[in-house]
Short mmCIF file of C-alpha atoms in Angstrom, two decimals:
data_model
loop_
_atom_site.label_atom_id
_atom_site.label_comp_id
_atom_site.label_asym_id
_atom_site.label_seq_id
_atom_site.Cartn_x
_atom_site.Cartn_y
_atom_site.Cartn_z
CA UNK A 1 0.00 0.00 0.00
CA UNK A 2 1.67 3.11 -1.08
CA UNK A 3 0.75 6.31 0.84
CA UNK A 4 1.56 9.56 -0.73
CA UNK A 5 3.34 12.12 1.84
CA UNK A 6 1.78 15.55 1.65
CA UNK A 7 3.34 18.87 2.92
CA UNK A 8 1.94 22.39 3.34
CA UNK A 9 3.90 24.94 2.82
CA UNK A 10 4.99 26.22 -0.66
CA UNK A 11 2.82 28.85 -2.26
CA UNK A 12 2.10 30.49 0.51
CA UNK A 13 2.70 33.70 1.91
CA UNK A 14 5.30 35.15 4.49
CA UNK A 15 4.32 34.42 7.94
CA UNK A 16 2.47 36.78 10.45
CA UNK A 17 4.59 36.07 13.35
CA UNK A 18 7.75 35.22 12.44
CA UNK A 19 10.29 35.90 9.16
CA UNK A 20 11.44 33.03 6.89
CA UNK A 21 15.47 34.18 8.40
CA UNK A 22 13.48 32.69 11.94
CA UNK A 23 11.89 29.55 10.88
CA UNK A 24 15.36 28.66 9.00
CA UNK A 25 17.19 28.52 12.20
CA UNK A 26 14.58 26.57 14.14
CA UNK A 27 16.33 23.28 13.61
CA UNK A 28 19.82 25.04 13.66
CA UNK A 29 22.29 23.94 16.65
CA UNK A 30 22.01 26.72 18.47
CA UNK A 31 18.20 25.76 18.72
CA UNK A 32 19.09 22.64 19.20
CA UNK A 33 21.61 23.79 22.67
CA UNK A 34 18.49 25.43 23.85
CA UNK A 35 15.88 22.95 23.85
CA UNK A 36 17.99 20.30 25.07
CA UNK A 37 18.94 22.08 27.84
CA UNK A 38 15.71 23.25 28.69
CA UNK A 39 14.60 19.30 28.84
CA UNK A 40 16.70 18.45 30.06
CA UNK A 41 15.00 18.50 33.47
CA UNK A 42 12.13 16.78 32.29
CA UNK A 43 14.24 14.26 30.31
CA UNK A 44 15.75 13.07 33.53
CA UNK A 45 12.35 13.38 35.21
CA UNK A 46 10.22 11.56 32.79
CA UNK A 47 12.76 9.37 30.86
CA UNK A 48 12.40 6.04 33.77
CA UNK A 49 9.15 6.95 34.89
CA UNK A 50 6.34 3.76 34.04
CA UNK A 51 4.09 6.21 31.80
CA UNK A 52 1.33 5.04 29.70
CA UNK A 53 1.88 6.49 26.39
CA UNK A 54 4.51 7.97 24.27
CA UNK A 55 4.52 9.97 21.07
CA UNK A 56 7.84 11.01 18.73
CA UNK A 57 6.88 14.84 18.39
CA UNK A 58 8.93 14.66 15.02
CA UNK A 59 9.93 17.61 13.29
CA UNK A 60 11.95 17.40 9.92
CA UNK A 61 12.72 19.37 7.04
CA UNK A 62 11.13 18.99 3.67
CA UNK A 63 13.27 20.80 0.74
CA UNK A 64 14.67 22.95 3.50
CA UNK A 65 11.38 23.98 5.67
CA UNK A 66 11.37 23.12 8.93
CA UNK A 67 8.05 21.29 9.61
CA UNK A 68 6.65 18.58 11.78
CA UNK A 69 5.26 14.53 10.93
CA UNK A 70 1.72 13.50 11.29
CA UNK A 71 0.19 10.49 10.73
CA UNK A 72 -3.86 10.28 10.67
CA UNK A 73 -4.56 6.69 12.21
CA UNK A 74 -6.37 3.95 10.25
CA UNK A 75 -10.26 4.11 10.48
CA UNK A 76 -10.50 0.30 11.01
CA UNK A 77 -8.16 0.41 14.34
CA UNK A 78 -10.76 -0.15 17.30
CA UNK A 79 -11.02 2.59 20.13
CA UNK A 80 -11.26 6.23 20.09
CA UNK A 81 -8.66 7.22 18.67
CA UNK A 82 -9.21 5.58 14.94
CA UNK A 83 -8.80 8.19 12.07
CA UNK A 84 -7.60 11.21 14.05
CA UNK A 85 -4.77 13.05 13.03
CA UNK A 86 -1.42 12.11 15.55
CA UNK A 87 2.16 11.77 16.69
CA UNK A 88 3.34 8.29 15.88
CA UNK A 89 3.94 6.55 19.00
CA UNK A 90 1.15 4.52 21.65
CA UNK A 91 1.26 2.46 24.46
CA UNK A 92 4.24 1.34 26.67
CA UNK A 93 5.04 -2.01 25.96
CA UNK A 94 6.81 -4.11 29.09
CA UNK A 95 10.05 -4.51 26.86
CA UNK A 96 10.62 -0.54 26.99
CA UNK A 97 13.43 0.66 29.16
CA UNK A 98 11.97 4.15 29.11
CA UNK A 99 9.66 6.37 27.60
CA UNK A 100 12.30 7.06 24.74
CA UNK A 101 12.35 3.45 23.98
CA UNK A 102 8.80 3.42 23.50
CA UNK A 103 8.53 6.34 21.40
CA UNK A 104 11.33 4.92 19.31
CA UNK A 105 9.57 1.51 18.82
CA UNK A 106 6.20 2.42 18.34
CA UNK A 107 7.50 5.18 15.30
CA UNK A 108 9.59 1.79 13.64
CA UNK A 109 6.22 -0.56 13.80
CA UNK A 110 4.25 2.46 12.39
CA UNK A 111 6.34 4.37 9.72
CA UNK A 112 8.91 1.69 9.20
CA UNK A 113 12.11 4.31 10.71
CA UNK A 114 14.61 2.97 12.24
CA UNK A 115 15.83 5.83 14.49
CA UNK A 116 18.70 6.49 17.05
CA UNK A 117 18.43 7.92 20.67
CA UNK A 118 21.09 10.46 18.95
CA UNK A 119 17.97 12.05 17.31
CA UNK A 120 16.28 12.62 20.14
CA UNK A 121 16.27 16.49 21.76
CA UNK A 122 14.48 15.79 25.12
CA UNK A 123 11.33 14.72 26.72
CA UNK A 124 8.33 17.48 26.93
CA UNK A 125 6.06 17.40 30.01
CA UNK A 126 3.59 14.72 29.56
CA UNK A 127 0.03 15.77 29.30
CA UNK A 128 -2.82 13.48 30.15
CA UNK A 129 -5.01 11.98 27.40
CA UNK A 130 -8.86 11.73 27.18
CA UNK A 131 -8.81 8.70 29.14
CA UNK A 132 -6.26 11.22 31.60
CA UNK A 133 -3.28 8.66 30.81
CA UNK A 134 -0.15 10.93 30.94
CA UNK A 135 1.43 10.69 27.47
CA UNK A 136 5.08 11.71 27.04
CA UNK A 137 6.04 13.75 24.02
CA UNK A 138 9.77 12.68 22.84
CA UNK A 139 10.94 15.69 20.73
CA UNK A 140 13.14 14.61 17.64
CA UNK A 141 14.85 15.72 14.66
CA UNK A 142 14.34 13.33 12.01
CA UNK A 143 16.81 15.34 9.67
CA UNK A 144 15.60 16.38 5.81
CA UNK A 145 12.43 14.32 4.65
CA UNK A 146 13.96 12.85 1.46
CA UNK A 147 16.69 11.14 3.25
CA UNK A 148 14.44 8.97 4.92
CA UNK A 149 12.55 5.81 3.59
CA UNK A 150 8.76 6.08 5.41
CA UNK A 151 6.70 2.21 5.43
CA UNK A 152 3.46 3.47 6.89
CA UNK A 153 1.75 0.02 8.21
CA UNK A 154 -1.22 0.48 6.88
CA UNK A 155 -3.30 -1.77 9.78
CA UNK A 156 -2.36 1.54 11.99
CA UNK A 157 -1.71 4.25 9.21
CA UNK A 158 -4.26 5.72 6.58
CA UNK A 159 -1.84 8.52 6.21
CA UNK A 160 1.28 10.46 6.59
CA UNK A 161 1.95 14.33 5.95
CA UNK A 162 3.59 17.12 7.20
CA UNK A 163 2.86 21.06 8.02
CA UNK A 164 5.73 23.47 7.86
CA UNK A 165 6.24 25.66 11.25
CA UNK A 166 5.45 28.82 8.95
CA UNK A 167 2.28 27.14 8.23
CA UNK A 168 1.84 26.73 12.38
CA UNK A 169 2.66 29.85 13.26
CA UNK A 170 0.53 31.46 10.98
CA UNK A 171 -2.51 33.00 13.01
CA UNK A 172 -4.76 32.42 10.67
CA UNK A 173 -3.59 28.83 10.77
CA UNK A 174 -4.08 28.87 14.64
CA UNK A 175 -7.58 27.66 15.73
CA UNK A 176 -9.12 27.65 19.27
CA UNK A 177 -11.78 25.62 20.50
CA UNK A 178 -13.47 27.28 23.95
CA UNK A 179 -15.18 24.80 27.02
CA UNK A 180 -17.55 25.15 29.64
CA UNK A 181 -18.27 23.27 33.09
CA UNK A 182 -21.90 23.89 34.65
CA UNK A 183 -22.37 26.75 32.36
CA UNK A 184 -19.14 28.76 33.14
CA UNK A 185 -15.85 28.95 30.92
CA UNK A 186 -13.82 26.35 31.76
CA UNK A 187 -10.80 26.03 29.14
CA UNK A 188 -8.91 26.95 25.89
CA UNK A 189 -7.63 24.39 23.68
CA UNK A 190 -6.13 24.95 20.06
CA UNK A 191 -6.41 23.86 17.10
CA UNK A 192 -4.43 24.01 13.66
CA UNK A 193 -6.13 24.48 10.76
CA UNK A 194 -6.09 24.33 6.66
CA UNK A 195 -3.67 21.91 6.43
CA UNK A 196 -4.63 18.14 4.94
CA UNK A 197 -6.16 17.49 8.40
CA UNK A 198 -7.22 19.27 11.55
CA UNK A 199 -4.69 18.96 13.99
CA UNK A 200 -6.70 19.07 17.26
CA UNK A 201 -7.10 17.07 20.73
CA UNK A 202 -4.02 16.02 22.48
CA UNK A 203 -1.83 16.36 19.37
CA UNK A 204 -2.83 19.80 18.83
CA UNK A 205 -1.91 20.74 22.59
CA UNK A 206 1.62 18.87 21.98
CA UNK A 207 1.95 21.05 18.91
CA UNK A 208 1.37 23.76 21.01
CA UNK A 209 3.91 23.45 23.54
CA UNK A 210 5.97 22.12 21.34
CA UNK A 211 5.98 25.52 19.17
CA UNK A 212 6.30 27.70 22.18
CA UNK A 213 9.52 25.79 23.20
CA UNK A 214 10.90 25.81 19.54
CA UNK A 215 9.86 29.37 19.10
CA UNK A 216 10.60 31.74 21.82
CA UNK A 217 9.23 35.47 20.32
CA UNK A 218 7.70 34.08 17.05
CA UNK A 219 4.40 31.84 18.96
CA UNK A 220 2.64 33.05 21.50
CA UNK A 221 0.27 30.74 23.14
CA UNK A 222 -2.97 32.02 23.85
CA UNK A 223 -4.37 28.21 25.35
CA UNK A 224 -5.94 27.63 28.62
CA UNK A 225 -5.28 24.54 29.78
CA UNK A 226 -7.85 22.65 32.56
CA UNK A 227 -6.37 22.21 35.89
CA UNK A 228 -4.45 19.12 36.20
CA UNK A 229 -3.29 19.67 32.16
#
């Protein structure tokens, strides 16, 4: 089953928030220095702790954009979360020496990558999941697009495709989604928008953090989160 790869980004205009001399440097080393170090008490935190759930929050580049990796689940898996759009990754498995591990195998039986720890830039704060199982993002660098070989299983994967981070942190890109308990406001989430698929749920909160970490001054996050998130 051959899945074709889609990627927003080209053709469109500048972004709002941030110039194209910003998004280039996103994946530089310098960026790189930064976000591991700010993990790096998380990473230490997180990395041994018996957690659910992990995801590979995998950013790339595709002909030289930075962007992140989707995958929208199969609509014949079983549960609640067939055919939304995701982070490859999914339950800890009692083989898994950490959270890492898990992220790492759970990315190889979905998109057929065989990936290093060496790729791997830290672990975000977990956030809970609709069932409120903590899920631990694994930030990664999978490197440029076209230098890797992608064998989406199709029992798990309908499809695979990308958004650029000057699609993300476009506002009009940037979608929020508002929530009320016993008739008062509750919560914020986001949502990203006009891309192949809306990004929303958990994976659009991971996105979320995930841009604020990557880009300090160019995303602002405007979410509310409900206590205990």
């Amino acid at each position: 089953m051959l899945l074709s790869l889609r990627h927003f980004c080209r053709g469109m205009p500048p972004p709002l928030v941030a110039s194209m001399g910003q998004v280039s440097r996103f994946l530089s080393l310098e960026n790189e220095q930064r976000c591991r170090g700010l993990l790096e008490a998380t990473t230490s935190r997180y990395r041994q702790k018996p957690l659910s759930a992990a995801v590979l929050v995998s950013m790339c580049s595709v002909s030289g954009d930075p962007a992140l990796l989707y995958t929208l689940r199969s609509s014949t898996l079983t549960g609640i979360h067939k055919g939304d759009v995701s982070f490859p990754g999914g339950k800890r498995d009692d083989s898994d020496r950490d959270v890492i591990a898990t992220a790492l195998r759970e990315t190889r039986e979905e998109l057929g990558l065989q990936l290093g720890e060496d790729c791997i830039w830290g672990i975000m704060r977990p956030v809970p999941d609709r069932k409120r199982m903590l899920v631990a993002p694994v930030l990664a660098n999978l490197g440029p697009l076209e230098h890797l070989t992608l064998k989406p299983n199709p029992q798990e994967v309908e499809a695979v495709f990308t958004l650029s981070f000057s699609h993300l942190l476009q506002e009009k890109n940037q979608g929020y989604t508002h929530y009320c308990d016993k008739g008062r406001y509750s919560h914020t989430l986001p949502i990203f928008l006009h891309g192949p698929h809306r990004v929303w749920g958990l994976t659009a909160i991971i996105t979320d953090l995930m841009l604020e970490l990557m880009a300090p001054g160019a995303y602002r996050r405007r979410t509310v989160f409900p206590r205990g998130l």
